Short mmCIF file of C-alpha atoms and ligand atoms in Angstrom, two decimals:
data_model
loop_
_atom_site.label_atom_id
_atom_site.label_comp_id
_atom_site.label_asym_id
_atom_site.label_seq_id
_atom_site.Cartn_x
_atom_site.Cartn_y
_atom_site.Cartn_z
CA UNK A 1 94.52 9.87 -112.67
CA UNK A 2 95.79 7.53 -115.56
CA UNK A 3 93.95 5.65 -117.58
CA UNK A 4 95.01 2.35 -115.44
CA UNK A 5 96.73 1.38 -112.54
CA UNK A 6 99.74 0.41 -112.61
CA UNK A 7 101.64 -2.27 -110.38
CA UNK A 8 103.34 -0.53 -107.35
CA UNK A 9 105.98 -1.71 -105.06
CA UNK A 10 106.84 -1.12 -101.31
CA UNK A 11 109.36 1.75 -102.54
CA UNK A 12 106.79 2.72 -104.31
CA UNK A 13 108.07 2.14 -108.08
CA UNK A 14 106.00 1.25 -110.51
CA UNK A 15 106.14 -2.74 -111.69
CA UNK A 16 106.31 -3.49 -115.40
CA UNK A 17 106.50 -7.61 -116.34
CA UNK A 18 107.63 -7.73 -112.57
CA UNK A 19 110.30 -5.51 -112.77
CA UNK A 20 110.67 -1.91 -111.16
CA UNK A 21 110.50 0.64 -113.78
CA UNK A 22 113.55 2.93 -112.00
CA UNK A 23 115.99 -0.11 -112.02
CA UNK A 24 114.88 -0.91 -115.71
CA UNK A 25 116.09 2.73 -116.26
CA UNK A 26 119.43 2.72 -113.78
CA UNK A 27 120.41 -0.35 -115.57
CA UNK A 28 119.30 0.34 -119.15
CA UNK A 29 119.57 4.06 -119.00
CA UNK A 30 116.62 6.16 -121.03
CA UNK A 31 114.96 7.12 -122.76
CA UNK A 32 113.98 3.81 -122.30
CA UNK A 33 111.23 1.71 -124.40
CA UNK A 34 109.77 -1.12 -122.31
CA UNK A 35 107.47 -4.20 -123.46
CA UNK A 36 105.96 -6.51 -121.45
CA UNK A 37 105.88 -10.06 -123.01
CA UNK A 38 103.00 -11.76 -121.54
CA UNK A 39 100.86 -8.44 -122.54
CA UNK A 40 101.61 -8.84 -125.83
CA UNK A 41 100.55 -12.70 -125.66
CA UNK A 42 97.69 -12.15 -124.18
CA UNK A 43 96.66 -9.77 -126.96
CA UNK A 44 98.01 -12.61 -129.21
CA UNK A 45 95.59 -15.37 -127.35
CA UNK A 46 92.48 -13.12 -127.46
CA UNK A 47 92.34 -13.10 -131.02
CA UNK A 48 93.54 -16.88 -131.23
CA UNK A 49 90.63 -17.49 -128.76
CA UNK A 50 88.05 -15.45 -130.52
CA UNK A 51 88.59 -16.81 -133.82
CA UNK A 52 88.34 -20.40 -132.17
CA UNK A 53 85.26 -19.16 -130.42
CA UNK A 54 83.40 -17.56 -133.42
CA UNK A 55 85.22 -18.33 -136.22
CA UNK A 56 87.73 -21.41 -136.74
CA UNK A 57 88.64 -20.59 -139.54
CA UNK A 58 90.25 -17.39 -138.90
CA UNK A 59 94.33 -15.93 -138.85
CA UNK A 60 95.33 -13.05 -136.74
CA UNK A 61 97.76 -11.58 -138.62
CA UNK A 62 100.52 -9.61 -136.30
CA UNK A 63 101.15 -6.29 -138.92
CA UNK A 64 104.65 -5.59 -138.02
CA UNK A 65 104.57 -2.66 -139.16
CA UNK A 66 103.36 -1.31 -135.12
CA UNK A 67 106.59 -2.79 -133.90
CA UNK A 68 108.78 -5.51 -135.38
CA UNK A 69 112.15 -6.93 -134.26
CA UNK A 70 113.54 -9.99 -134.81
CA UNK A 71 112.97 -11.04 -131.06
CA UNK A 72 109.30 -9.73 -131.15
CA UNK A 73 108.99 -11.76 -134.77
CA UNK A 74 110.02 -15.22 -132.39
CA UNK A 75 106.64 -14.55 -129.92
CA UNK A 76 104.43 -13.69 -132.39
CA UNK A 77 105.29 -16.83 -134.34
CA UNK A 78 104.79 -18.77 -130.72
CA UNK A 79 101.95 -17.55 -130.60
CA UNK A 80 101.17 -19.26 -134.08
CA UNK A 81 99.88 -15.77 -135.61
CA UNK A 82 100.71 -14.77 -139.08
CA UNK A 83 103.02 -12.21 -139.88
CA UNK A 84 102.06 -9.31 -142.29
CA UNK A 85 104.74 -7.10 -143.84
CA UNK A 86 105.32 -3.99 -145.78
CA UNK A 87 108.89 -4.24 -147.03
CA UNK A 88 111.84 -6.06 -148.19
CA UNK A 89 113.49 -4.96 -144.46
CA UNK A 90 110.28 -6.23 -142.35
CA UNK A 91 110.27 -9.45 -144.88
CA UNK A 92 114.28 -9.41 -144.16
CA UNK A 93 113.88 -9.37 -140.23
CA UNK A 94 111.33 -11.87 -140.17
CA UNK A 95 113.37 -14.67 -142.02
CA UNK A 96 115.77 -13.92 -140.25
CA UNK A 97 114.28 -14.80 -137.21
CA UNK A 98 113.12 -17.72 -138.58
CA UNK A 99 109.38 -16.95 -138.50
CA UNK A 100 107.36 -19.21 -140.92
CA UNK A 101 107.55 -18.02 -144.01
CA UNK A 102 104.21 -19.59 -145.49
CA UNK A 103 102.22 -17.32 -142.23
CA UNK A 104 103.87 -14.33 -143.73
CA UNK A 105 101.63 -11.85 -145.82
CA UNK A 106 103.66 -9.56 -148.00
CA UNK A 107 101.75 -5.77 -148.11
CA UNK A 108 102.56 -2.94 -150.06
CA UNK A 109 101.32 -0.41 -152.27
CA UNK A 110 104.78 -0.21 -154.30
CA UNK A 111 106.78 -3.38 -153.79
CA UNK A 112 109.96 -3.07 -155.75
CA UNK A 113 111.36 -6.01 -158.07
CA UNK A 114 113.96 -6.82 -155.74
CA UNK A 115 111.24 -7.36 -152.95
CA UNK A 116 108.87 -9.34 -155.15
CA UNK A 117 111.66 -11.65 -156.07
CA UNK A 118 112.44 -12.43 -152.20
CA UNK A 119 109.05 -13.00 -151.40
CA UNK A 120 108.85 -15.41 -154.49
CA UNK A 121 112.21 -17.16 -153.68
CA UNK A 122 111.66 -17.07 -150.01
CA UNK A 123 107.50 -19.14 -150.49
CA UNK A 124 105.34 -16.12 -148.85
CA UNK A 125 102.41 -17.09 -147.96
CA UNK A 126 100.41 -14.70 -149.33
CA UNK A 127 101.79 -11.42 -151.29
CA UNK A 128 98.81 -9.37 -151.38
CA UNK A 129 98.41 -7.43 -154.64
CA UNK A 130 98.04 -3.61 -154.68
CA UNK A 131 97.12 -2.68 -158.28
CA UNK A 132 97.10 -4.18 -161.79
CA UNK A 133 100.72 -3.12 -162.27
CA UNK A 134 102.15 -5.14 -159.62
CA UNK A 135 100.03 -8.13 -160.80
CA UNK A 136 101.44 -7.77 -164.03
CA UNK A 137 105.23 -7.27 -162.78
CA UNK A 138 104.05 -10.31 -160.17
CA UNK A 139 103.13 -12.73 -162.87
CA UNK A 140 106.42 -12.16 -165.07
CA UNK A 141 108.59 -12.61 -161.92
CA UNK A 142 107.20 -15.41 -160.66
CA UNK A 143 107.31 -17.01 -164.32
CA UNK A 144 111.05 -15.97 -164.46
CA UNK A 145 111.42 -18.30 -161.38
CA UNK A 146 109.38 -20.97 -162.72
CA UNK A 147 107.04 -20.67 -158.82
CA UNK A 148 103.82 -20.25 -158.41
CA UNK A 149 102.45 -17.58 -155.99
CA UNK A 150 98.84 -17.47 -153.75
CA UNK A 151 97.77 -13.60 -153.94
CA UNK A 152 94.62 -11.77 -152.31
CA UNK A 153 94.09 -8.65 -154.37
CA UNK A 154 93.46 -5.63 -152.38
CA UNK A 155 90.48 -3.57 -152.87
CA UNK A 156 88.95 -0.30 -151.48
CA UNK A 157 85.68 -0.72 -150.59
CA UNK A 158 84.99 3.12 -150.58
CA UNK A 159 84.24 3.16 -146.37
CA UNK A 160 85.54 6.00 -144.64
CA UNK A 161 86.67 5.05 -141.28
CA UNK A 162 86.41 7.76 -137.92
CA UNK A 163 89.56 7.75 -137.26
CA UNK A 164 92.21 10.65 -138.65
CA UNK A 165 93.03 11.74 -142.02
CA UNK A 166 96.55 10.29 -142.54
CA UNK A 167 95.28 6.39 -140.65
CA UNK A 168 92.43 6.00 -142.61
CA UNK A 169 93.13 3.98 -145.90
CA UNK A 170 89.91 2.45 -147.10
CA UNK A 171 87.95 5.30 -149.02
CA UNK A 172 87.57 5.55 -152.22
CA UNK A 173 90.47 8.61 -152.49
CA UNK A 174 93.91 6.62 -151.68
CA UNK A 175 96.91 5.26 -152.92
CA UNK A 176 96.16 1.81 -151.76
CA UNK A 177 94.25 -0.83 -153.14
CA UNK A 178 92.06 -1.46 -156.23
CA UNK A 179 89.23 0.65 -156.49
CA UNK A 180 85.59 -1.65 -156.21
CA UNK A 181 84.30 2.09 -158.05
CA UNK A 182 84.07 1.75 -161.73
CA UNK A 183 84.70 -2.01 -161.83
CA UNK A 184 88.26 -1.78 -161.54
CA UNK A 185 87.94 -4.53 -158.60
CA UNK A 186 86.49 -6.90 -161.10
CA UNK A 187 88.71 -6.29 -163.52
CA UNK A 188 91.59 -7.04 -161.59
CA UNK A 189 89.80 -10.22 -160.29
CA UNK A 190 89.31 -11.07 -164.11
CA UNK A 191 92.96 -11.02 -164.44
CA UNK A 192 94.25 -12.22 -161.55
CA UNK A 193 91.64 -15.80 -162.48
CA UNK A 194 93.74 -16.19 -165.95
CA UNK A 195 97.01 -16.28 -164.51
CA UNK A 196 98.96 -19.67 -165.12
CA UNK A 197 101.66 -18.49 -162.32
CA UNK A 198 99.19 -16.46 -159.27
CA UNK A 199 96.69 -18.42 -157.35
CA UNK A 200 93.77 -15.55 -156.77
CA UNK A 201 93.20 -17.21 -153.04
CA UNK A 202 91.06 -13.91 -152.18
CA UNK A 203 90.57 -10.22 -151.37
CA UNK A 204 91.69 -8.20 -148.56
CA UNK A 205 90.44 -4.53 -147.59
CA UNK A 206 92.17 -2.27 -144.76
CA UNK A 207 89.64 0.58 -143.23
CA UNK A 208 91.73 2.60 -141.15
CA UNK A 209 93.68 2.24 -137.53
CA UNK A 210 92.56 2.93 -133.98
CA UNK A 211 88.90 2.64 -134.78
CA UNK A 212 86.63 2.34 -132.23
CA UNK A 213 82.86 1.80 -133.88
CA UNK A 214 82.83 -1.60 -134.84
CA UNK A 215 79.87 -0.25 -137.67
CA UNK A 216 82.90 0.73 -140.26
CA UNK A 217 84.25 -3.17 -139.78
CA UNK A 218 80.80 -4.01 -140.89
CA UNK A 219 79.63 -1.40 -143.57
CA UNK A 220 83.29 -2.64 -145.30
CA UNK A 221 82.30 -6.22 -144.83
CA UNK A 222 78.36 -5.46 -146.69
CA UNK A 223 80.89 -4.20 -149.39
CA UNK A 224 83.22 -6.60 -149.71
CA UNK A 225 81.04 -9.92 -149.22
CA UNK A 226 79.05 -8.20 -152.61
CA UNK A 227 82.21 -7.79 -154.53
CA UNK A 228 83.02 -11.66 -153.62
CA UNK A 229 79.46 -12.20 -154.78
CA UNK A 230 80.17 -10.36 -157.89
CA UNK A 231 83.48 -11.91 -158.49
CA UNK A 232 83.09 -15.11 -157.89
CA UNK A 233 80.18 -14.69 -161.28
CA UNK A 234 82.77 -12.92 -163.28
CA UNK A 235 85.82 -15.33 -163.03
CA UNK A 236 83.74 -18.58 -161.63
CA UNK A 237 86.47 -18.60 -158.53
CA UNK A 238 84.99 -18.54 -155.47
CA UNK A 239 87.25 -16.78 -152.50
CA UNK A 240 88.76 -18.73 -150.24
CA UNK A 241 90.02 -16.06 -147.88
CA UNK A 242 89.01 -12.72 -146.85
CA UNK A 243 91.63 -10.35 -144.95
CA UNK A 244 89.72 -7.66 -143.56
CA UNK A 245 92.68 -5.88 -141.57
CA UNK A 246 93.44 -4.35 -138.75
CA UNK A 247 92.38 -1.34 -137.16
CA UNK A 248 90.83 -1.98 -133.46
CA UNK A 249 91.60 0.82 -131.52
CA UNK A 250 93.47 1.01 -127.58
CA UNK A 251 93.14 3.02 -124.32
CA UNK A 252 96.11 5.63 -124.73
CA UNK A 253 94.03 7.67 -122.30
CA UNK A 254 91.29 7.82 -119.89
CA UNK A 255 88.27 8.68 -122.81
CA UNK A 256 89.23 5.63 -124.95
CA UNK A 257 86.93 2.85 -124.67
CA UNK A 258 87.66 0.67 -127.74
CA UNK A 259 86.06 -2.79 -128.15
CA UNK A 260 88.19 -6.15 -127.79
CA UNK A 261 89.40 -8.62 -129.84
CA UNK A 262 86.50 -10.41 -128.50
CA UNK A 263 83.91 -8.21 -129.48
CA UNK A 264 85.67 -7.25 -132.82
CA UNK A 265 85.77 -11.06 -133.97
CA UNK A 266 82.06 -11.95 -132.85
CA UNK A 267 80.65 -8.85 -135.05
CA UNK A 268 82.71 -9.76 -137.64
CA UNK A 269 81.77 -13.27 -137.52
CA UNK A 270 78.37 -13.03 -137.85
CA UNK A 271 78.44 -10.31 -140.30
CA UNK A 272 80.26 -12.14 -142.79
CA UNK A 273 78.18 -15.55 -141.76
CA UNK A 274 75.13 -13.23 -142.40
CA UNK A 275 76.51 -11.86 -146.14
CA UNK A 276 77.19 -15.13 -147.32
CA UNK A 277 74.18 -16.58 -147.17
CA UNK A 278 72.25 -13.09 -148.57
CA UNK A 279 74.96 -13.90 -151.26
CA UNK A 280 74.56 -17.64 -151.70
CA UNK A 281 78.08 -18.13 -151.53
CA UNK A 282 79.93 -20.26 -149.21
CA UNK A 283 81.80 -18.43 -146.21
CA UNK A 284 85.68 -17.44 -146.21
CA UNK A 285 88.36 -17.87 -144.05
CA UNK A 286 88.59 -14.81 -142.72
CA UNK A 287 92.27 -13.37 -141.81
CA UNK A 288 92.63 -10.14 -139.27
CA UNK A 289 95.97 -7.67 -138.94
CA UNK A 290 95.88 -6.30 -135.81
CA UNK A 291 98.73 -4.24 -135.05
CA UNK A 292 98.24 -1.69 -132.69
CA UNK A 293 96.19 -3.66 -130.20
CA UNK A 294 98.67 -7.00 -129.93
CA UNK A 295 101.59 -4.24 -129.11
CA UNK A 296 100.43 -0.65 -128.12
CA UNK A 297 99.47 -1.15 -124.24
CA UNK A 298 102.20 -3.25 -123.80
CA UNK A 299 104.64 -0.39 -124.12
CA UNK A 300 105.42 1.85 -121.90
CA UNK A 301 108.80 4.32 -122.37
CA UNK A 302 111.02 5.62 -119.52
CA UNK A 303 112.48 8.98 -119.66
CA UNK A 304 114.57 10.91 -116.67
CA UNK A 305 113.15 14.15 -116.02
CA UNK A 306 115.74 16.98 -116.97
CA UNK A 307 115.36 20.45 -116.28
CA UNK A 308 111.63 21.70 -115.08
CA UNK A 309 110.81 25.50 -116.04
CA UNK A 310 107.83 27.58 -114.41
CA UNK A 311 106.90 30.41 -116.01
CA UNK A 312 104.58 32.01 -113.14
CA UNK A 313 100.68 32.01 -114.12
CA UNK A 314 101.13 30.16 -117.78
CA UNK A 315 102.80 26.82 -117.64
CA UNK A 316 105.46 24.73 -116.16
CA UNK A 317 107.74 22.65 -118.33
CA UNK A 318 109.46 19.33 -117.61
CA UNK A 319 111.82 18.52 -119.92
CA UNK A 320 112.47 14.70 -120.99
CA UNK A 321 115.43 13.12 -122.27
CA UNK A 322 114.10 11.78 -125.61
CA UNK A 323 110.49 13.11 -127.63
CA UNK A 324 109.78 13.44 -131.25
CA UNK A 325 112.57 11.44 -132.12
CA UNK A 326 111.51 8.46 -130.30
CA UNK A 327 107.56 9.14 -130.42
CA UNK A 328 106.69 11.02 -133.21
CA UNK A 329 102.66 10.28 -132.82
CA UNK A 330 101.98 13.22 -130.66
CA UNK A 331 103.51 16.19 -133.47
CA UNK A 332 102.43 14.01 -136.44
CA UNK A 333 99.21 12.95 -134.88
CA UNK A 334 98.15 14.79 -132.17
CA UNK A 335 98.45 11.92 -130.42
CA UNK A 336 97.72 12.01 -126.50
CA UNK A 337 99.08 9.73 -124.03
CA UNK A 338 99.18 9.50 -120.22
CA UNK A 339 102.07 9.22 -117.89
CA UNK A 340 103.24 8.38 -114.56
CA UNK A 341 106.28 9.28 -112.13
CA UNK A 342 107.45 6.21 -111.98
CA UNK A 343 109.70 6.56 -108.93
CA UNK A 344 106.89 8.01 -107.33
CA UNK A 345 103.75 6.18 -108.32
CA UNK A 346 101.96 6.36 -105.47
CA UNK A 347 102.13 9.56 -104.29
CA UNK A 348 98.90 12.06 -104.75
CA UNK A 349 99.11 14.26 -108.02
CA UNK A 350 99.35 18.07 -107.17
CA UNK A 351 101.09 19.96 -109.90
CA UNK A 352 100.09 20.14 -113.30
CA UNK A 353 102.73 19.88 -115.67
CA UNK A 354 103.50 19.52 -119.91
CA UNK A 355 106.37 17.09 -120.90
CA UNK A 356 108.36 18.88 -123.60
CA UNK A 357 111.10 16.79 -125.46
CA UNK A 358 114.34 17.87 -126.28
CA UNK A 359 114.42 18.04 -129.86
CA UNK A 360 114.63 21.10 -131.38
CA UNK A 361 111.56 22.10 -132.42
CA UNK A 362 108.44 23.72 -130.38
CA UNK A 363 106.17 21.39 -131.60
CA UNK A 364 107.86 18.47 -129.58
CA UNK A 365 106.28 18.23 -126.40
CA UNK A 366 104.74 15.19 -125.54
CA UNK A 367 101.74 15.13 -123.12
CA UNK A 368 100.06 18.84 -122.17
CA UNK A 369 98.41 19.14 -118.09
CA UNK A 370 99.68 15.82 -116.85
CA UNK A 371 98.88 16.10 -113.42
CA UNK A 372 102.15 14.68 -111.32
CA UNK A 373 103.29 14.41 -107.91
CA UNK A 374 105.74 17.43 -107.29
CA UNK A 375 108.54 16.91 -109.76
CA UNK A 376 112.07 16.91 -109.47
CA UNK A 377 114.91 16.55 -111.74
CA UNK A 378 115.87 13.04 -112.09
CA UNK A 379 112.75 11.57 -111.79
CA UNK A 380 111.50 8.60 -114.25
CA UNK A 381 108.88 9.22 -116.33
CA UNK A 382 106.44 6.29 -117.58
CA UNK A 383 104.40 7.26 -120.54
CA UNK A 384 101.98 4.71 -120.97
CA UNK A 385 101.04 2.58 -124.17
CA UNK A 386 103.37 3.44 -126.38
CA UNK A 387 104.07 -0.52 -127.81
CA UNK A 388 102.76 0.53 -131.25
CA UNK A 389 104.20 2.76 -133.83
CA UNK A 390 106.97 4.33 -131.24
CA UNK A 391 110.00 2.59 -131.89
CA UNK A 392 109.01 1.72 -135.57
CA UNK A 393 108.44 5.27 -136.46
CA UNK A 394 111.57 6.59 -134.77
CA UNK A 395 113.89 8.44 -136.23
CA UNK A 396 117.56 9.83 -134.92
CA UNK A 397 116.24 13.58 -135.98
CA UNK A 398 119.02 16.05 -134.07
CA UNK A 399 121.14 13.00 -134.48
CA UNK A 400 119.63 11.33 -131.30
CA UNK A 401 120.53 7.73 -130.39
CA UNK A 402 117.78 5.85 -131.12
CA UNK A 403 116.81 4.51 -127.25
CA UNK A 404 117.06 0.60 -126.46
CA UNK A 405 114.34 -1.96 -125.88
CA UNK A 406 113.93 -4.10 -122.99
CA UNK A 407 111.46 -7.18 -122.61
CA UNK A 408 110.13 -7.76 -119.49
CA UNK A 409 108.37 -10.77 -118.25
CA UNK A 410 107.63 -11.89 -114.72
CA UNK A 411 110.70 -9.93 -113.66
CA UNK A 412 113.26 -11.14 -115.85
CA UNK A 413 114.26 -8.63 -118.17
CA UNK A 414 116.33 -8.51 -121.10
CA UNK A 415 117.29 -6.62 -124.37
CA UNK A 416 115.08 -6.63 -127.66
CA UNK A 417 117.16 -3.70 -129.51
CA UNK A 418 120.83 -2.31 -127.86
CA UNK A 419 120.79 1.80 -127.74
CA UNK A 420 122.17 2.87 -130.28
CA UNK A 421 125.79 4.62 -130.03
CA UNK A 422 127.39 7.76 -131.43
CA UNK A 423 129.70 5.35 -133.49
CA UNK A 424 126.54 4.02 -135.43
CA UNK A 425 125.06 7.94 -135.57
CA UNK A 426 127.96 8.44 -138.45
CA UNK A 427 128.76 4.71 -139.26
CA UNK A 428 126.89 5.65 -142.92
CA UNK A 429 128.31 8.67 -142.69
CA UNK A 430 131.15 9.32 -146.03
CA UNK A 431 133.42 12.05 -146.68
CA UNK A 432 133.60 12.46 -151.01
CA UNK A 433 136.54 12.53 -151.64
CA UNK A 434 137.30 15.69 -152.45
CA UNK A 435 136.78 17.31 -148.83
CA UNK A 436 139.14 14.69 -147.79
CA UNK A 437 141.95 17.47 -147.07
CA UNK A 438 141.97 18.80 -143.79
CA UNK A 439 139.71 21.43 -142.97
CA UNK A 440 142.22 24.09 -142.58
CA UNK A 441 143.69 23.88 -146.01
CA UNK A 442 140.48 23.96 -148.16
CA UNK A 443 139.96 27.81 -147.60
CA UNK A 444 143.34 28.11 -149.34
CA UNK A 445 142.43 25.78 -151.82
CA UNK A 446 139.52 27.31 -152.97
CA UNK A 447 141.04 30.49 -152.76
N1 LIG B 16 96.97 -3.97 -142.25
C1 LIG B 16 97.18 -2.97 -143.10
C2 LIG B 16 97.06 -3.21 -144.53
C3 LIG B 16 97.54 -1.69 -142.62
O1 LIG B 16 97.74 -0.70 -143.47
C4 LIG B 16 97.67 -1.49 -141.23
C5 LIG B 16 98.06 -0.20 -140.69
C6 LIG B 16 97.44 -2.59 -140.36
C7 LIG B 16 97.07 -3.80 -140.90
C8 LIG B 16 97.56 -2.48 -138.88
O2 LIG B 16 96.67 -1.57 -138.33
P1 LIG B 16 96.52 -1.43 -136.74
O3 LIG B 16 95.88 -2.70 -136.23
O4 LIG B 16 97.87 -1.26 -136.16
O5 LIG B 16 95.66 -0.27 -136.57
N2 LIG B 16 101.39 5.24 -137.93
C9 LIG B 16 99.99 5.33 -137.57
C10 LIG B 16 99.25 4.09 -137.93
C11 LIG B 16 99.33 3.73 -139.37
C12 LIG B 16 98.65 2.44 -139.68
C13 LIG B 16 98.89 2.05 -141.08
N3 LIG B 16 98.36 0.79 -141.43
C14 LIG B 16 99.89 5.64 -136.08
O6 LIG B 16 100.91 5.79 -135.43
O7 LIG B 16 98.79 5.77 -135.55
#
């Protein structure tokens, strides 16, 4: 059984945002990514509501990095969340979709010139500083421009996260952040005080992603409430803010049991409450970046069932009409994910089955023993949560389209991103100039 239940109709279709899944994918064709709008609000409004509940003076902090359009930018900002992100082209689409930009925090462990300058010119909110370099480059810039700029400096508290190697960022051993180890933290802090053009508003620390023990939120916060401690003697500025990330895990399958927002922003409440006093030092705002768990259940992606191979006694393939290329997670990460028939949702599961993709490479297959109602060519395929880190992470490997989005809310539906065509496949595409002959006549040519 999946994870969930999802919404079924009298045809038997599964519902997404009030619309049946198989007509999403006759109209929209697939591979097909779907997001429902009023999950991702609600995801938005149990932070909002937790923060108001335990902590006023907290910012969620949408990381855009999980999934950001220009149309997803406009309910985020409804929503009144910040906006963090991680490059001139996330900075790019959210101006242009008019979020706010003093909610926007600017991330990045290797922000270019160019992209410093447009967060100057453009009033970030906050650009939050990687390393001394980048404060120094930061400072010049912003005196160039004659601006001002309100920075947290981010720091590694040295807390290992369980989560997997390549999603866990806040040890000691990484190429983000500013090292607390050796009193490279306070050095930076030192700095960062002196400056006539940055505004050291406070620190920020990112553990990890898809972390379900709420004890690494809290070992990092025993860390970082010392170094504010420690700072706030060396420079005499006390924090204002602290940004401790995002992280909080979702249900991608039956066995994941993460917290909520809820329970996340009550721990981290009273920890930090509880530091500040050991401390003696007044209480920050406290910002969080949830990414994965405003977006990630409110995914799902439609595929059309291609060919299905049995090989007697070992396995029987399904092939889908997208994979790797669309959701890399599952070969980078070893990802698992759950899935439904979608045209036949509620009929009982008797074959077992593994979802390959169609890209060329044996590693691509998508979900292994998925147990399915019997399965037929041209049948829609829901794989479940796949909000976060799907469409952003895509790539048009064996020169696939990248799919469409569709938003769906109480069964209106509508595009977020057109599929991509064959025209745009080559629209970068150039020919140098000197293969411009026809192809016949270069053999004689170089002959
Ligand atoms: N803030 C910072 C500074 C981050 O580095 C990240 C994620 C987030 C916030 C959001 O974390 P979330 O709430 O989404 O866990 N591609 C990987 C995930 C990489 C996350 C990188 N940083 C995946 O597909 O699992």
């Amino acid at each position: 059984m999946p994870f969930r239940d999802v919404d079924v109709n009298e045809q038997g279709h599964m519902i997404i945002g009030g619309c049946d899944a198989v007509e999403l994918a006759r109209t929209y064709g697939t591979p097909l990514y779907v997001l429902d709008e009023d999950r991702v609000r609600q995801a938005c409004r149990a932070y909002r509501d937790a923060f108001s509940r335990y902590y006023p003076r907290g910012l969620a902090v949408y990381a855009g990095k999980a999934l950001l359009t220009t149309g997803v930018c406009r309910i985020v900002a409804q929503e009144g969340m910040g906006l963090d992100v991680v490059s001139g082209g996330e900075l790019y689409t959210a101006l242009a979709a008019g979020f706010p930009p003093d909610r926007i925090y600017f991330h990045g462990n290797n922000k270019s010139v160019d992209e410093l300058r447009l967060a100057l010119s453009e009033g970030v909110g906050r650009i939050v500083v990687d390393n001394l370099g980048e404060l120094e480059l930061l400072e010049a810039l912003a005196r160039e421009q004659g601006r001002t700029a309100d920075i947290l400096l981010r720091i590694t508290p040295g807390v290992e996260a369980h989560t997997h190697t390549y999603i866990r960022t806040g040890q000691l051993d990484s190429k983000f952040g500013i090292p607390i180890a050796g009193g490279q933290g306070l050095a930076a802090a030192r700095r960062a005080a002196e400056s006539a053009r940055l505004r050291l508003v406070g620190y920020h620390c990112h553990i990890g992603s898809q972390i379900f023990d709420l004890s690494s939120y809290e070992a990092a916060i025993v860390l970082m409430m010392e170094f504010l401690a420690e700072a706030q003697r060396a420079t005499g500025v006390a924090a204002k803010e602290l940004d401790l990330g995002g992280g909080l895990g979702i249900r991608y399958t039956a066995e994941d049991r993460p917290p909520t927002p809820e329970e996340l922003v009550r721990r981290i409440a009273d920890v930090v409450r509880q530091e500040a006093a050991r401390h003696g030092i007044a209480a920050p705002a406290l910002a969080l970046e949830p990414g994965r768990s405003i977006v990630g259940e409110a995914g799902v992606t439609l595929y059309t069932i291609g060919f299905v191979k049995r090989i007697p006694g070992v396995r029987t393939y399904a092939a889908v009409d997208g994979g790797m290329a669309d959701n890399p997670r599952v070969a980078l990460y070893q990802a698992r994910y759950e899935a439904v028939v979608a045209n036949k949702a509620n009929q009982p599961r008797l074959e077992t089955v593994t979802i390959a993709g169609k890209s060329c490479e044996s590693g691509d297959v998508l979900i292994r023993d998925l147990e399915v109602p019997p399965l037929e060519s041209g049948d829609v395929l829901a794989v479940l949560s796949t909000g976060a880190y799907n469409y952003s992470m895509a790539s048009n490997y064996n020169r696939f389209p990248r799919p469409a989005m569709v938003l769906v809310s109480r069964g209106r539906h509508d595009l977020l991103v057109a599929r991509e065509t064959y025209a745009d496949l080559i629209r970068h595409d150039r020919i140098p100039r000197w293969l411009e002959e026809p192809a016949g006549e270069v053999a004689e040519a170089a002959g």
